[in-house]
PDB file of C-alpha atoms in Angstrom:
ATOM      1  CA  UNK A   1     -17.619   9.602   5.924  1.00 54.00           C
ATOM      2  CA  UNK A   2     -17.331  13.381   6.083  1.00 52.00           C
ATOM      3  CA  UNK A   3     -14.673  15.015   3.907  1.00 49.00           C
ATOM      4  CA  UNK A   4     -11.968  17.449   4.947  1.00 54.00           C
ATOM      5  CA  UNK A   5     -12.097  20.985   3.560  1.00 49.00           C
ATOM      6  CA  UNK A   6      -8.705  21.323   1.851  1.00 49.00           C
ATOM      7  CA  UNK A   7      -9.461  24.797   0.499  1.00 46.00           C
ATOM      8  CA  UNK A   8      -9.698  26.298   3.985  1.00 48.00           C
ATOM      9  CA  UNK A   9      -6.736  24.415   5.404  1.00 53.00           C
ATOM     10  CA  UNK A  10      -3.823  26.513   6.560  1.00 74.00           C
ATOM     11  CA  UNK A  11      -1.593  23.461   6.681  1.00 81.00           C
ATOM     12  CA  UNK A  12      -1.311  20.472   4.411  1.00 89.00           C
ATOM     13  CA  UNK A  13      -1.019  16.869   5.585  1.00 90.00           C
ATOM     14  CA  UNK A  14       0.513  14.258   3.283  1.00 93.00           C
ATOM     15  CA  UNK A  15       0.405  10.540   4.020  1.00 93.00           C
ATOM     16  CA  UNK A  16       2.295   8.337   1.585  1.00 94.00           C
ATOM     17  CA  UNK A  17       1.575  10.871  -1.149  1.00 94.00           C
ATOM     18  CA  UNK A  18       3.907  11.100  -4.155  1.00 93.00           C
ATOM     19  CA  UNK A  19       3.204  14.860  -4.277  1.00 92.00           C
ATOM     20  CA  UNK A  20       4.465  15.428  -0.727  1.00 93.00           C
ATOM     21  CA  UNK A  21       7.302  17.921  -0.361  1.00 94.00           C
ATOM     22  CA  UNK A  22      10.520  16.724   1.246  1.00 94.00           C
ATOM     23  CA  UNK A  23      10.629  17.244   4.998  1.00 94.00           C
ATOM     24  CA  UNK A  24      13.423  19.436   6.335  1.00 94.00           C
ATOM     25  CA  UNK A  25      13.000  18.629  10.026  1.00 94.00           C
ATOM     26  CA  UNK A  26      11.423  16.280  12.535  1.00 95.00           C
ATOM     27  CA  UNK A  27       9.371  17.861  15.324  1.00 91.00           C
ATOM     28  CA  UNK A  28       8.389  15.832  18.406  1.00 95.00           C
ATOM     29  CA  UNK A  29       4.699  16.003  19.180  1.00 96.00           C
ATOM     30  CA  UNK A  30       2.223  14.270  21.461  1.00 98.00           C
ATOM     31  CA  UNK A  31      -1.389  13.187  21.053  1.00 98.00           C
ATOM     32  CA  UNK A  32      -3.713  12.103  23.819  1.00 98.00           C
ATOM     33  CA  UNK A  33      -6.515   9.558  23.835  1.00 97.00           C
ATOM     34  CA  UNK A  34      -8.906  10.316  26.669  1.00 97.00           C
ATOM     35  CA  UNK A  35     -11.631   7.700  27.088  1.00 89.00           C
ATOM     36  CA  UNK A  36     -14.666   8.404  29.168  1.00 84.00           C
ATOM     37  CA  UNK A  37     -17.506   6.235  30.350  1.00 76.00           C
ATOM     38  CA  UNK A  38     -20.022   4.808  27.906  1.00 77.00           C
ATOM     39  CA  UNK A  39     -17.418   4.239  25.186  1.00 88.00           C
ATOM     40  CA  UNK A  40     -16.612   7.816  24.230  1.00 94.00           C
ATOM     41  CA  UNK A  41     -13.317   9.359  23.153  1.00 96.00           C
ATOM     42  CA  UNK A  42     -12.287  13.015  23.459  1.00 97.00           C
ATOM     43  CA  UNK A  43     -11.709  14.589  20.044  1.00 98.00           C
ATOM     44  CA  UNK A  44     -11.016  18.139  18.902  1.00 97.00           C
ATOM     45  CA  UNK A  45     -12.007  19.699  15.594  1.00 97.00           C
ATOM     46  CA  UNK A  46      -9.333  21.684  13.775  1.00 92.00           C
ATOM     47  CA  UNK A  47     -10.371  25.227  12.870  1.00 90.00           C
ATOM     48  CA  UNK A  48      -8.369  25.232   9.641  1.00 85.00           C
ATOM     49  CA  UNK A  49      -9.644  22.041   8.001  1.00 86.00           C
ATOM     50  CA  UNK A  50     -12.646  20.927  10.031  1.00 91.00           C
ATOM     51  CA  UNK A  51     -10.969  17.550  10.574  1.00 93.00           C
ATOM     52  CA  UNK A  52     -11.337  15.764  13.894  1.00 97.00           C
ATOM     53  CA  UNK A  53      -8.283  14.530  15.776  1.00 96.00           C
ATOM     54  CA  UNK A  54      -6.953  13.669  19.194  1.00 97.00           C
ATOM     55  CA  UNK A  55      -5.852  16.678  21.251  1.00 98.00           C
ATOM     56  CA  UNK A  56      -2.123  17.249  21.011  1.00 97.00           C
ATOM     57  CA  UNK A  57       0.729  19.207  19.554  1.00 95.00           C
ATOM     58  CA  UNK A  58       4.412  20.040  19.778  1.00 94.00           C
ATOM     59  CA  UNK A  59       6.574  19.355  22.786  1.00 97.00           C
ATOM     60  CA  UNK A  60       7.986  22.691  23.931  1.00 97.00           C
ATOM     61  CA  UNK A  61      11.612  23.162  24.930  1.00 97.00           C
ATOM     62  CA  UNK A  62      11.981  22.460  28.643  1.00 98.00           C
ATOM     63  CA  UNK A  63       8.981  20.163  29.050  1.00 98.00           C
ATOM     64  CA  UNK A  64       8.577  16.408  29.031  1.00 98.00           C
ATOM     65  CA  UNK A  65       6.330  14.600  26.582  1.00 98.00           C
ATOM     66  CA  UNK A  66       3.872  13.876  29.413  1.00 98.00           C
ATOM     67  CA  UNK A  67       3.796  17.556  30.435  1.00 98.00           C
ATOM     68  CA  UNK A  68       3.163  18.509  26.800  1.00 98.00           C
ATOM     69  CA  UNK A  69       0.305  15.999  26.599  1.00 98.00           C
ATOM     70  CA  UNK A  70      -1.394  17.460  29.675  1.00 98.00           C
ATOM     71  CA  UNK A  71      -0.830  21.062  28.481  1.00 98.00           C
ATOM     72  CA  UNK A  72      -2.023  20.468  24.919  1.00 98.00           C
ATOM     73  CA  UNK A  73      -5.180  18.681  26.092  1.00 98.00           C
ATOM     74  CA  UNK A  74      -6.015  21.581  28.416  1.00 98.00           C
ATOM     75  CA  UNK A  75      -5.290  24.172  25.706  1.00 97.00           C
ATOM     76  CA  UNK A  76      -7.117  22.505  22.816  1.00 97.00           C
ATOM     77  CA  UNK A  77      -9.989  20.761  24.605  1.00 97.00           C
ATOM     78  CA  UNK A  78     -10.429  22.600  27.911  1.00 97.00           C
ATOM     79  CA  UNK A  79     -10.075  19.517  30.107  1.00 97.00           C
ATOM     80  CA  UNK A  80      -7.497  18.378  32.640  1.00 98.00           C
ATOM     81  CA  UNK A  81      -6.145  14.866  32.292  1.00 98.00           C
ATOM     82  CA  UNK A  82      -3.710  12.479  33.888  1.00 98.00           C
ATOM     83  CA  UNK A  83      -1.550  10.503  31.473  1.00 98.00           C
ATOM     84  CA  UNK A  84      -1.852   6.826  32.356  1.00 96.00           C
ATOM     85  CA  UNK A  85      -0.182   4.906  29.573  1.00 95.00           C
ATOM     86  CA  UNK A  86       2.139   5.056  26.583  1.00 96.00           C
ATOM     87  CA  UNK A  87       0.175   3.777  23.567  1.00 95.00           C
ATOM     88  CA  UNK A  88       2.504   4.225  20.631  1.00 95.00           C
ATOM     89  CA  UNK A  89       5.201   6.014  18.694  1.00 96.00           C
ATOM     90  CA  UNK A  90       4.567   7.055  15.090  1.00 95.00           C
ATOM     91  CA  UNK A  91       7.531   8.304  13.052  1.00 94.00           C
ATOM     92  CA  UNK A  92       6.607   7.271   9.518  1.00 94.00           C
ATOM     93  CA  UNK A  93       8.721   9.241   6.984  1.00 95.00           C
ATOM     94  CA  UNK A  94       5.702   9.093   4.670  1.00 93.00           C
ATOM     95  CA  UNK A  95       3.721  11.358   7.025  1.00 94.00           C
ATOM     96  CA  UNK A  96       4.706  14.922   6.157  1.00 94.00           C
ATOM     97  CA  UNK A  97       3.077  18.185   7.263  1.00 91.00           C
ATOM     98  CA  UNK A  98       3.523  21.580   5.587  1.00 91.00           C
ATOM     99  CA  UNK A  99       2.569  24.392   7.953  1.00 87.00           C
ATOM    100  CA  UNK A 100       1.095  27.734   6.941  1.00 83.00           C
ATOM    101  CA  UNK A 101       4.526  29.357   7.335  1.00 85.00           C
ATOM    102  CA  UNK A 102       6.054  26.885   4.873  1.00 87.00           C
ATOM    103  CA  UNK A 103       7.793  24.633   7.393  1.00 91.00           C
ATOM    104  CA  UNK A 104       7.814  21.048   6.097  1.00 95.00           C
ATOM    105  CA  UNK A 105       8.268  18.408   8.764  1.00 94.00           C
ATOM    106  CA  UNK A 106       8.121  14.675   9.197  1.00 95.00           C
ATOM    107  CA  UNK A 107       5.590  13.862  11.883  1.00 92.00           C
ATOM    108  CA  UNK A 108       7.034  12.262  15.023  1.00 96.00           C
ATOM    109  CA  UNK A 109       4.130  11.583  17.348  1.00 96.00           C
ATOM    110  CA  UNK A 110       4.001   9.993  20.772  1.00 98.00           C
ATOM    111  CA  UNK A 111       0.545   8.657  21.609  1.00 97.00           C
ATOM    112  CA  UNK A 112      -0.625   8.500  25.214  1.00 97.00           C
ATOM    113  CA  UNK A 113      -3.771   7.290  26.893  1.00 96.00           C
ATOM    114  CA  UNK A 114      -5.094   9.443  29.711  1.00 97.00           C
ATOM    115  CA  UNK A 115      -7.961   9.696  32.144  1.00 96.00           C
ATOM    116  CA  UNK A 116     -10.227  12.707  32.466  1.00 96.00           C
ATOM    117  CA  UNK A 117      -9.875  14.674  35.715  1.00 96.00           C
ATOM    118  CA  UNK A 118     -12.138  17.696  35.220  1.00 96.00           C
ATOM    119  CA  UNK A 119     -13.477  20.208  32.735  1.00 96.00           C
ATOM    120  CA  UNK A 120     -16.110  20.398  30.042  1.00 95.00           C
ATOM    121  CA  UNK A 121     -14.751  19.936  26.503  1.00 96.00           C
ATOM    122  CA  UNK A 122     -14.696  23.059  24.331  1.00 96.00           C
ATOM    123  CA  UNK A 123     -12.570  24.328  21.468  1.00 92.00           C
ATOM    124  CA  UNK A 124      -9.948  26.992  22.108  1.00 91.00           C
ATOM    125  CA  UNK A 125     -11.133  29.017  19.057  1.00 85.00           C
ATOM    126  CA  UNK A 126      -7.503  29.370  18.005  1.00 87.00           C
ATOM    127  CA  UNK A 127      -6.520  25.902  16.776  1.00 89.00           C
ATOM    128  CA  UNK A 128      -9.731  24.052  17.587  1.00 93.00           C
ATOM    129  CA  UNK A 129     -13.317  25.054  16.889  1.00 93.00           C
ATOM    130  CA  UNK A 130     -14.855  22.296  18.999  1.00 94.00           C
ATOM    131  CA  UNK A 131     -14.052  19.512  21.426  1.00 97.00           C
ATOM    132  CA  UNK A 132     -16.423  16.690  22.260  1.00 96.00           C
ATOM    133  CA  UNK A 133     -16.871  13.248  23.735  1.00 97.00           C
ATOM    134  CA  UNK A 134     -17.501  11.180  20.610  1.00 96.00           C
ATOM    135  CA  UNK A 135     -18.985   7.669  20.769  1.00 95.00           C
ATOM    136  CA  UNK A 136     -16.465   5.155  19.446  1.00 94.00           C
ATOM    137  CA  UNK A 137     -19.217   3.782  17.196  1.00 92.00           C
ATOM    138  CA  UNK A 138     -19.465   7.207  15.477  1.00 95.00           C
ATOM    139  CA  UNK A 139     -15.752   7.607  14.681  1.00 94.00           C
ATOM    140  CA  UNK A 140     -15.951   6.121  11.191  1.00 92.00           C
ATOM    141  CA  UNK A 141     -18.294   8.868   9.980  1.00 93.00           C
ATOM    142  CA  UNK A 142     -16.046  11.742  11.064  1.00 95.00           C
ATOM    143  CA  UNK A 143     -13.591  13.611   8.837  1.00 94.00           C
ATOM    144  CA  UNK A 144     -10.073  12.617   9.941  1.00 95.00           C
ATOM    145  CA  UNK A 145      -6.680  12.608   8.288  1.00 92.00           C
ATOM    146  CA  UNK A 146      -5.521   9.020   7.488  1.00 91.00           C
ATOM    147  CA  UNK A 147      -2.695   8.986  10.067  1.00 92.00           C
ATOM    148  CA  UNK A 148      -5.098  10.191  12.764  1.00 93.00           C
ATOM    149  CA  UNK A 149      -7.318   7.194  12.043  1.00 94.00           C
ATOM    150  CA  UNK A 150      -4.319   4.942  12.760  1.00 93.00           C
ATOM    151  CA  UNK A 151      -3.663   6.746  16.045  1.00 93.00           C
ATOM    152  CA  UNK A 152      -7.314   6.523  17.072  1.00 94.00           C
ATOM    153  CA  UNK A 153      -7.426   2.802  16.254  1.00 93.00           C
ATOM    154  CA  UNK A 154      -4.385   2.252  18.466  1.00 92.00           C
ATOM    155  CA  UNK A 155      -5.802   4.502  21.181  1.00 90.00           C
ATOM    156  CA  UNK A 156      -9.014   2.524  21.539  1.00 89.00           C
ATOM    157  CA  UNK A 157      -7.215  -0.844  21.428  1.00 88.00           C
ATOM    158  CA  UNK A 158      -6.993  -0.975  25.225  1.00 79.00           C
ATOM    159  CA  UNK A 159      -4.936  -3.893  26.462  1.00 83.00           C
ATOM    160  CA  UNK A 160      -2.851  -4.036  23.289  1.00 84.00           C
ATOM    161  CA  UNK A 161       0.902  -3.406  23.565  1.00 88.00           C
ATOM    162  CA  UNK A 162       2.213  -0.021  22.407  1.00 90.00           C
ATOM    163  CA  UNK A 163       2.824   0.230  18.675  1.00 84.00           C
ATOM    164  CA  UNK A 164       6.098   1.468  17.205  1.00 88.00           C
ATOM    165  CA  UNK A 165       5.927   2.708  13.596  1.00 84.00           C
TER     166      UNK A 165
END
């Protein structure tokens, strides 16, 4: 398994870590699992840490979670999608993120499944350095934050009921 470069990271992710700072807010975010033919999943690579994750991000004021999912996937991965299914809600108080500006938040993530409509995956060169269709069989060898691995496992468990954590 590839490691995550913590020295280059501009944000810090804590997952059930006794050294985690206390969160001061909860920010709603969305993440999108886009499956394509031949057992591949759309992933983006973070510019700051080199870690792979599902495309996604914060829900902006005035938009729905589904609108945010479509927007974030287009921004981070360069593809248009249609959200097809709610896959899970992850609000574990043990998942804390400290941003580069010092904001410390508890992650509150809504996971959707979506279908690809058009576009060739590419990083936005702002938040993501790459975007790619990754074979599900290759996921284990990629650098991912522990909570992202949980989201990916739920995302590829097609036919399973949504998970609430």
